[in-house]
CSV table of C-alpha atoms in Angstrom, one decimal:
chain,number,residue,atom,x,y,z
A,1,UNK,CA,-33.8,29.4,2.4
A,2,UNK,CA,-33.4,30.0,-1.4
A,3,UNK,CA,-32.8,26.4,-3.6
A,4,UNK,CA,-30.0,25.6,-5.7
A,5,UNK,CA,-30.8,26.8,-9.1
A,6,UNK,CA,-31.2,24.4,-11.5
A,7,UNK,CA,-31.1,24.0,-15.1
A,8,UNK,CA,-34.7,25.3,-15.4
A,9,UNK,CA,-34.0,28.6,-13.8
A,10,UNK,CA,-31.0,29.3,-16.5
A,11,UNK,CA,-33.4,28.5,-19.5
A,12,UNK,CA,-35.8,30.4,-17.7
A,13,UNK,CA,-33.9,33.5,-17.7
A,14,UNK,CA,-32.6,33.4,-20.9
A,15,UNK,CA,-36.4,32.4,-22.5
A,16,UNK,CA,-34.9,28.7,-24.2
A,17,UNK,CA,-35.4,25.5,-23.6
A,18,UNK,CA,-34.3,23.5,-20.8
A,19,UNK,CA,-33.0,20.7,-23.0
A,20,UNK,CA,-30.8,23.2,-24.7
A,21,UNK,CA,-29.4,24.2,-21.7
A,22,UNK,CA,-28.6,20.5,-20.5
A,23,UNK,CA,-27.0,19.9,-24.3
A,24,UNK,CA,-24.7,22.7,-23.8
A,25,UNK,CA,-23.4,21.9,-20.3
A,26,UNK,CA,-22.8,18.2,-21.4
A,27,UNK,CA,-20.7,20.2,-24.8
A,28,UNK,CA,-23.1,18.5,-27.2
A,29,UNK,CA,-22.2,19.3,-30.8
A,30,UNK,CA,-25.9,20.3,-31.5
A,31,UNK,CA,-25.4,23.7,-29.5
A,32,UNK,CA,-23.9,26.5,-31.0
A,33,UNK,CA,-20.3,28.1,-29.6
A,34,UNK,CA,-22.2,30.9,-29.0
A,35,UNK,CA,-25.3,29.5,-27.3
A,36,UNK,CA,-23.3,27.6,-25.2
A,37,UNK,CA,-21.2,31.1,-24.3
A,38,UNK,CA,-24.2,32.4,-23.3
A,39,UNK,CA,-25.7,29.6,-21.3
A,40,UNK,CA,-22.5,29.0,-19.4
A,41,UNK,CA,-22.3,32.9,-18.4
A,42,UNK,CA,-25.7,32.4,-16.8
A,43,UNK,CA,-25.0,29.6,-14.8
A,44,UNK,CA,-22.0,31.1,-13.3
A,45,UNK,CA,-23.9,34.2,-12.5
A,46,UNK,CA,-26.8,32.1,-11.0
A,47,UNK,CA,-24.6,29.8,-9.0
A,48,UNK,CA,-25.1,26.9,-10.8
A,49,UNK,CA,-23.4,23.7,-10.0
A,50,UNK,CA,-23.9,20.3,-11.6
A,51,UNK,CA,-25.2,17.4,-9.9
A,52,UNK,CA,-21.8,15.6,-10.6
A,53,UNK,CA,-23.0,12.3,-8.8
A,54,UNK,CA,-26.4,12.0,-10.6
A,55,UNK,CA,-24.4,12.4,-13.9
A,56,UNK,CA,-21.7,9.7,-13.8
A,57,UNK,CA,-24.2,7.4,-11.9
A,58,UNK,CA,-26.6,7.7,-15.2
A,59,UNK,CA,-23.2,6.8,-17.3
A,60,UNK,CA,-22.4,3.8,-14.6
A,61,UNK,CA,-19.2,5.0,-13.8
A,62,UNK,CA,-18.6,7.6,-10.5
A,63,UNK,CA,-14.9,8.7,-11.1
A,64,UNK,CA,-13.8,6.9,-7.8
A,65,UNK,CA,-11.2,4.9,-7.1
A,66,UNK,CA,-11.5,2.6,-3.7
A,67,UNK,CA,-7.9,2.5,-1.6
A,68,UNK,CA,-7.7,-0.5,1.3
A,69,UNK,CA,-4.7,-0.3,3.8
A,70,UNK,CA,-3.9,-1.7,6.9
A,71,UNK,CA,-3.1,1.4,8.6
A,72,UNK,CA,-2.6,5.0,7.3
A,73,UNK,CA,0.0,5.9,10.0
A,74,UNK,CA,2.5,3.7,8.5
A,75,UNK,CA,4.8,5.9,6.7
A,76,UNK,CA,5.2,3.6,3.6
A,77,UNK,CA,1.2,3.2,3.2
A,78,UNK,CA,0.8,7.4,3.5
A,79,UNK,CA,3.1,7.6,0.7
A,80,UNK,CA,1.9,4.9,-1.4
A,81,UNK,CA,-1.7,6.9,-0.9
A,82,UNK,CA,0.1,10.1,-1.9
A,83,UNK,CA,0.9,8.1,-5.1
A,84,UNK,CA,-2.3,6.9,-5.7
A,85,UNK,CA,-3.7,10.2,-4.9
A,86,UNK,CA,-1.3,12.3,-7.5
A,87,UNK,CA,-2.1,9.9,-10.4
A,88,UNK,CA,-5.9,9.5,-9.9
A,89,UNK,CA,-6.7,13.7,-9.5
A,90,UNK,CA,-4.5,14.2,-12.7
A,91,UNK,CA,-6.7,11.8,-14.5
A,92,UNK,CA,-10.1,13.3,-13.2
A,93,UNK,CA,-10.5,10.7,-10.6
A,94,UNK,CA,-11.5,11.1,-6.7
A,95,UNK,CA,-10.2,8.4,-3.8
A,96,UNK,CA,-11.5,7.0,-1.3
A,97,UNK,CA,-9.2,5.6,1.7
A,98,UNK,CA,-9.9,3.3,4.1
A,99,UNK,CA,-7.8,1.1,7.0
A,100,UNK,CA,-8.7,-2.1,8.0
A,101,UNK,CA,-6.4,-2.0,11.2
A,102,UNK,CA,-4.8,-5.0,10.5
A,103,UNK,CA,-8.8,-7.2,10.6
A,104,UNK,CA,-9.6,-9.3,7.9
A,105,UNK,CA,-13.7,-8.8,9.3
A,106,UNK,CA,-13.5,-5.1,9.2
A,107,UNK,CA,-11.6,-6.0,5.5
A,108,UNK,CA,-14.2,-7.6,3.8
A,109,UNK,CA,-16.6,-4.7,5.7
A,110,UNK,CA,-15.3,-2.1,3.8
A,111,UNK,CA,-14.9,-3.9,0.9
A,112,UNK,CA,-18.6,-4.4,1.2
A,113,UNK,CA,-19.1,-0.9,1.4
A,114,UNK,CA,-16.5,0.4,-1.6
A,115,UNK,CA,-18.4,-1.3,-3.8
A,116,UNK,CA,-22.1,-0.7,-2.6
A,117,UNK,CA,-20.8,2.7,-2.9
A,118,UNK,CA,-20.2,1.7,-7.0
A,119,UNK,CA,-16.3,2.6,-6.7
A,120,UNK,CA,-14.4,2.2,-10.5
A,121,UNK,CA,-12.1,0.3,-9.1
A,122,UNK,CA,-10.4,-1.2,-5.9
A,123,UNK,CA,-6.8,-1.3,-4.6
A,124,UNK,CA,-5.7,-3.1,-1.5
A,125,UNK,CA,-3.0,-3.9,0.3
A,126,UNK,CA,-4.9,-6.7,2.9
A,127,UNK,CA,-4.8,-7.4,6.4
A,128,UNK,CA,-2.1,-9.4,8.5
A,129,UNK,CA,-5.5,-12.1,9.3
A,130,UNK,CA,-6.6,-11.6,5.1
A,131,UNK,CA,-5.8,-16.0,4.8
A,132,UNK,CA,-9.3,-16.0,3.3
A,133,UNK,CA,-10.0,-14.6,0.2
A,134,UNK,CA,-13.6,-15.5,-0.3
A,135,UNK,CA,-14.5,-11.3,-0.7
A,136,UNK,CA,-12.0,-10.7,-2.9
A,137,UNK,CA,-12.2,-13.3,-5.1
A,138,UNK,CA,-16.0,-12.1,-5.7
A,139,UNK,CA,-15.2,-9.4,-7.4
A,140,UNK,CA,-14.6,-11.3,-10.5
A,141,UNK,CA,-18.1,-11.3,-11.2
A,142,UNK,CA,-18.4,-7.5,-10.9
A,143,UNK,CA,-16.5,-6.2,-13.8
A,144,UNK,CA,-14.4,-3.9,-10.8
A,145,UNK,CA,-11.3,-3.9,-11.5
A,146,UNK,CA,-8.8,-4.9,-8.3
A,147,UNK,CA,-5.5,-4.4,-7.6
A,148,UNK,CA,-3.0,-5.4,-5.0
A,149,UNK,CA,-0.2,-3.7,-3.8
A,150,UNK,CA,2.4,-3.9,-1.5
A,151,UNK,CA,0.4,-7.0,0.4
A,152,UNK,CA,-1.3,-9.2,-2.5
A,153,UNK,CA,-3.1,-12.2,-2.3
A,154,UNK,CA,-2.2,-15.0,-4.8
A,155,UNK,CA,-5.2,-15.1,-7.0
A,156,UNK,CA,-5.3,-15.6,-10.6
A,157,UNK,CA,-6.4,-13.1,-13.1
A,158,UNK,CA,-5.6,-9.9,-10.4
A,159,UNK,CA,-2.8,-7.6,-11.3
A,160,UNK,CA,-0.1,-6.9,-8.1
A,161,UNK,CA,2.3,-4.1,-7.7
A,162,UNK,CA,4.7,-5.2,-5.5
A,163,UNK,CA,7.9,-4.4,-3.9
A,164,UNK,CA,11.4,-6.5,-4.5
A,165,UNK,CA,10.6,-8.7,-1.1
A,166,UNK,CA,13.4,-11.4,-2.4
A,167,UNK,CA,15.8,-9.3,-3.1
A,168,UNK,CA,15.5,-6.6,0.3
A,169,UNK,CA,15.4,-9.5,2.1
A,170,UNK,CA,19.1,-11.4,0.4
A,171,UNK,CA,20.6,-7.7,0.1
A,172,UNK,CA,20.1,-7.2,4.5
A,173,UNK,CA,21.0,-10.5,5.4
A,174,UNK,CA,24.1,-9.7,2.5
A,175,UNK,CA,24.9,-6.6,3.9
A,176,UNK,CA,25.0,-8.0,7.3
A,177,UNK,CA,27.7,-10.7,6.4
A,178,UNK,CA,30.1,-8.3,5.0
A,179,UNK,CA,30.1,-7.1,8.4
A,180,UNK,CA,31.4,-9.9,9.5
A,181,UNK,CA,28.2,-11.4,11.1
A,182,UNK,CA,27.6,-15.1,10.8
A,183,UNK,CA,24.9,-15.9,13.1
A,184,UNK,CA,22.0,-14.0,11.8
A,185,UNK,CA,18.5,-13.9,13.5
A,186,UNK,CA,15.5,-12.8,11.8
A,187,UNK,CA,12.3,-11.3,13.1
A,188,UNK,CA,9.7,-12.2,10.3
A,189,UNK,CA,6.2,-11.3,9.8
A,190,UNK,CA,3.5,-13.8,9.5
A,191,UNK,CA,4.5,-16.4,6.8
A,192,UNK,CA,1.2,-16.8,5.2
A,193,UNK,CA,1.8,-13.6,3.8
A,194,UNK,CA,3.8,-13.1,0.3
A,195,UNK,CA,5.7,-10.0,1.4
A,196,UNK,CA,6.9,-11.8,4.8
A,197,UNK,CA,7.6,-14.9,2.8
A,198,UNK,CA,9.9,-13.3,0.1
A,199,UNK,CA,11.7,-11.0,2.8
A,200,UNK,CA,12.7,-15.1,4.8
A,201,UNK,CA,13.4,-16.7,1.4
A,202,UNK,CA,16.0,-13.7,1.1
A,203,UNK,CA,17.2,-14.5,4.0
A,204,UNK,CA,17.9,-18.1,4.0
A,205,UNK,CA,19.2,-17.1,0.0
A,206,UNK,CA,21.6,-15.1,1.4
A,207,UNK,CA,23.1,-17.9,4.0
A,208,UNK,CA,23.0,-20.4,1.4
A,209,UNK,CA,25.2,-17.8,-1.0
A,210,UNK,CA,27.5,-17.7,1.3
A,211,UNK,CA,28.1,-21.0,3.0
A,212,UNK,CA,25.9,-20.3,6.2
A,213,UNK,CA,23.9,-22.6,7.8
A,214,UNK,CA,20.3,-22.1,8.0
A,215,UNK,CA,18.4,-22.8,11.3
A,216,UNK,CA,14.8,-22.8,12.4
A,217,UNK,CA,15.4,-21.4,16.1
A,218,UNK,CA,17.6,-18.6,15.0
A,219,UNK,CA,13.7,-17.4,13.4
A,220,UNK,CA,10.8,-16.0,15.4
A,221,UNK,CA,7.6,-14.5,13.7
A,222,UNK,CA,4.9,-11.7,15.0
A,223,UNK,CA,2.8,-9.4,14.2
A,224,UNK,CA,5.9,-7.1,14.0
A,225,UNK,CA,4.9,-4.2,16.2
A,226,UNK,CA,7.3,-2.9,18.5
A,227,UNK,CA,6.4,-4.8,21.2
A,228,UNK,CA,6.7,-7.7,19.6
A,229,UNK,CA,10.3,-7.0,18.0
A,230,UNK,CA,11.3,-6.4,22.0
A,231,UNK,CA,9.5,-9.7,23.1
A,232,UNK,CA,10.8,-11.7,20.3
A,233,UNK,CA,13.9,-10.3,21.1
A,234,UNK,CA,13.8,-11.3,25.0
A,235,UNK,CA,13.1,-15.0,23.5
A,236,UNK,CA,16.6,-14.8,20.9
A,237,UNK,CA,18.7,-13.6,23.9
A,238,UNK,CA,16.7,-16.1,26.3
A,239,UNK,CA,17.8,-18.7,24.1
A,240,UNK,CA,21.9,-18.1,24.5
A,241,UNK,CA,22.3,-18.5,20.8
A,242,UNK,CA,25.6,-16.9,19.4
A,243,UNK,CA,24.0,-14.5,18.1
A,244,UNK,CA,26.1,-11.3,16.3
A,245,UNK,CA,23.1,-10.0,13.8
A,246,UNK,CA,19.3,-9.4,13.3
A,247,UNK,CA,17.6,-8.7,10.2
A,248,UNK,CA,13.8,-7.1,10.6
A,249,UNK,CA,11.4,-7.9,8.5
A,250,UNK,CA,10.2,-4.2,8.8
A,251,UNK,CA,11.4,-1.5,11.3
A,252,UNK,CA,9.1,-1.4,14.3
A,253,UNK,CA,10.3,-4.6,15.3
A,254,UNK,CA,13.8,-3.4,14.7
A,255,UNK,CA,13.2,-0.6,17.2
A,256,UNK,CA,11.2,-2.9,19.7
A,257,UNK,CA,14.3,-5.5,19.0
A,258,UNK,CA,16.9,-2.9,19.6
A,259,UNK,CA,15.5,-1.2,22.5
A,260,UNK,CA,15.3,-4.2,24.6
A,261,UNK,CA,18.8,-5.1,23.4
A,262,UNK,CA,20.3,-2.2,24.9
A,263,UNK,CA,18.6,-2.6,28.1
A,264,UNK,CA,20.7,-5.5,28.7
A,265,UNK,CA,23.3,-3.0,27.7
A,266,UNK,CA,24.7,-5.5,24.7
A,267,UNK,CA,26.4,-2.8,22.5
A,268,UNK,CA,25.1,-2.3,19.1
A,269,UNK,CA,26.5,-3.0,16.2
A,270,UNK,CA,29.5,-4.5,18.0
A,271,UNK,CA,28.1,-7.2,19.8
A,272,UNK,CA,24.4,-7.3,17.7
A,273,UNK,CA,23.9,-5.7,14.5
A,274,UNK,CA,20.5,-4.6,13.7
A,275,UNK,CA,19.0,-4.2,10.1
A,276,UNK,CA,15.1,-3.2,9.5
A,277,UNK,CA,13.1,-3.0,6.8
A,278,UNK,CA,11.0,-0.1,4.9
A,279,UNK,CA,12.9,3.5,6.1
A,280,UNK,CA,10.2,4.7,8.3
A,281,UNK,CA,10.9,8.4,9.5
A,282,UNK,CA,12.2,7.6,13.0
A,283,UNK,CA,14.4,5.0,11.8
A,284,UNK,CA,17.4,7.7,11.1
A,285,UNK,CA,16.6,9.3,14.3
A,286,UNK,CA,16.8,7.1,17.0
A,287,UNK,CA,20.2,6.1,18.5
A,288,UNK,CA,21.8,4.2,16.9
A,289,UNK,CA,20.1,4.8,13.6
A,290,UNK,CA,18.9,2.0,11.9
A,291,UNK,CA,20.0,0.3,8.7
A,292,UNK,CA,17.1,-0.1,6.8
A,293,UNK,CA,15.8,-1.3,3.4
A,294,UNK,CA,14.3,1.5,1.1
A,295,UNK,CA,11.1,0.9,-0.3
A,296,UNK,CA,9.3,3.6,-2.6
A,297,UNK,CA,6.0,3.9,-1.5
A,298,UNK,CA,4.8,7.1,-3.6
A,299,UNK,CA,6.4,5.1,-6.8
A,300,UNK,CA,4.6,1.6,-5.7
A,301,UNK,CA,1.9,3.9,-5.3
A,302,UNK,CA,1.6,5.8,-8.5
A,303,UNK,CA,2.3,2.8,-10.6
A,304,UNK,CA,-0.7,0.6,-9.1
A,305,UNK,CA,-3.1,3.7,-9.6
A,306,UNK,CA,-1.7,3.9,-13.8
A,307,UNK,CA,-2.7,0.4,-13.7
A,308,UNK,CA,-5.9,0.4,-12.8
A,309,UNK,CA,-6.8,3.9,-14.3
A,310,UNK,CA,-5.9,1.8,-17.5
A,311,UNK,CA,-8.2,-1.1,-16.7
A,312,UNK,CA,-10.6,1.5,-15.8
A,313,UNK,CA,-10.5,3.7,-19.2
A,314,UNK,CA,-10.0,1.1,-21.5
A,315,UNK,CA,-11.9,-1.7,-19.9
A,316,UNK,CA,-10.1,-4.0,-20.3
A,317,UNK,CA,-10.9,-7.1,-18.1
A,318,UNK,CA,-7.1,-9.1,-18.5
A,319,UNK,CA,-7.2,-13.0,-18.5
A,320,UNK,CA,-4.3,-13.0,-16.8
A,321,UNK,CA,-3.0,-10.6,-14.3
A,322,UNK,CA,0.4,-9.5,-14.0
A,323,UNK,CA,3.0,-8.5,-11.4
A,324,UNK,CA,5.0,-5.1,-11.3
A,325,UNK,CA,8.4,-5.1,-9.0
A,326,UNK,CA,9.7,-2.2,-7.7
A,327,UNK,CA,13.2,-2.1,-6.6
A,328,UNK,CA,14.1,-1.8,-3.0
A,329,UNK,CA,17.8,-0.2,-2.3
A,330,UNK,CA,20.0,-0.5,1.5
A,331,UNK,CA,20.4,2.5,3.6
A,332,UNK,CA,23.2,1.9,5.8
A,333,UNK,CA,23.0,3.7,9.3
A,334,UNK,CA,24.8,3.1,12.8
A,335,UNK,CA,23.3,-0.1,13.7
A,336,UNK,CA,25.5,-2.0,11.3
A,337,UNK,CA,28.3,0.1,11.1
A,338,UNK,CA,31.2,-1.9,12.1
């Protein structure tokens, strides 16, 4: 089996030295135009290919950027990856993408591993269990810069991309009152978590605004897969509250919720209205469709990977981090149509 050829076979078949022929694939100013014409003709014809890898790790830097989701099959965290993905190849940069299925453990794993593997830099979007943030906070003392987006941890001196939580939150439960609808129910995700928190606050914002009576058993929280939207849903209805409206805190539970709600054959939107939250794909197909709130994944994702591209280039370590909102926007289907 013949070897790669290497820069030692070039300068060997063009009689120079092998440090000339190193200068002029690293472009150094002390090679001639010409020379460097010549060298790089031979090392196509030879099959040449640089040890990329060995290079960068002799500079300290590897041209990769570390992604952390909690599950790639959620059509908001595929698009924010196509975001991140888009941004970083335009600016030279590889990815690397992994899931934590929703497991703070298998979290701080890969964590662990993105950065034995000398990543650039780190974004995350952390786990439903991420309550600890022990791993994360280390990475102060690397000189990596880390990102949050979407899901973000409150810790000072980390930069967040973040979606409009607040204000999807107050512009369902809005959009359900102008239905009519004054005894709301919402499905919310677990409250430790910023996202889930906002998305309640905008909730309970949107009662206050308009006069409506906030009440603790009108709220149950999960995981927010579909089978727990159904479940929580069996426990609402269980509970003979007036009920007239749901708002989701994403849309799986809004399927799971709706699904059971029509197997008790209650009539949606004109007994229950259903809103959800993030537009996944099979939210506009199912029957009814859902209302949903819009969130941009691709933009959330292409801003978070500018910002730490930036951090990246420049080097910049910042004292204090900031927080980037992107604006959410309603998408009113069947399920609230009244």
């Amino acid at each position: 089996m013949n070897n790669k050829p290497t820069i030692h076979d070039i300068a060997k078949a063009l009689g120079i030295d092998s440090s000339t022929v190193s200068r002029a694939l690293n472009d150094s100013p002390r090679v001639t135009r010409a020379t460097k014409d010549k060298i790089l003709a031979k090392a196509e014809e030879l099959g040449y290919q640089r040890n990329m890898l060995a290079s960068n790790l002799r500079k300290n830097i590897t041209n990769t950027i570390g992604v952390v989701v909690p599950r790639i099959s959620r059509h908001f965290f595929s698009s924010a990856i196509q975001g991140i993905e888009e941004t970083a190849y335009l600016a030279g940069y590889n990815v690397i993408i992994c899931q934590s299925l929703e497991q703070l453990e298998r979290e701080k794993k890969i964590v662990g591993g993105l950065l034995a593997n000398r990543v650039d830099g780190l974004l995350i979007s952390v786990s439903m269990e991420t309550m600890n943030y022990d791993h994360l906070e280390a990475l102060k003392n690397s000189n990596i810069p880390l990102i949050f987006f979407d899901r973000h941890c409150d810790i000072p001196g980390f930069s967040n991309v973040l979606i409009d939580d607040f204000k999807g939150g107050y512009d369902a439960t809005q959009h359900l009152i102008s239905k009519g609808c004054k005894h709301i129910a919402h499905l919310s995700g677990p409250q430790e978590l910023e996202i889930y928190k906002n998305r309640f606050e905008g909730y309970k914002a949107a009662l206050k605004k308009n006069n409506l009576t906030f009440k603790e058993e009108y709220v149950i929280s999960s995981r927010l897969m579909e089978q727990d939207g159904y479940i929580s849903m069996q426990k609402l209805l269980a509970k003979k509250l007036p009920i007239d409206a749901v708002f989701c805190a994403n849309d799986l539970s809004a399927i799971g919720a709706m699904k059971h709600t029509k197997e008790l054959q209650i009539k949606i939107p004109d007994a229950i209205a259903f809103v959800g939250f993030s537009n996944e794909p099979v939210s506009s197909v199912i029957e009814p469709s859902l209302t949903t709130i819009d969130q941009s994944g691709f933009e959330i994702g292409k801003v978070a990977s500018e910002l730490i591209l930036k951090q990246i280039l420049t080097k910049e370590t910042p004292q204090k981090g900031q927080t980037i909102l992107i604006d959410t926007h309603l998408i009113e289907r069947n399920s609230s149509k009244k």
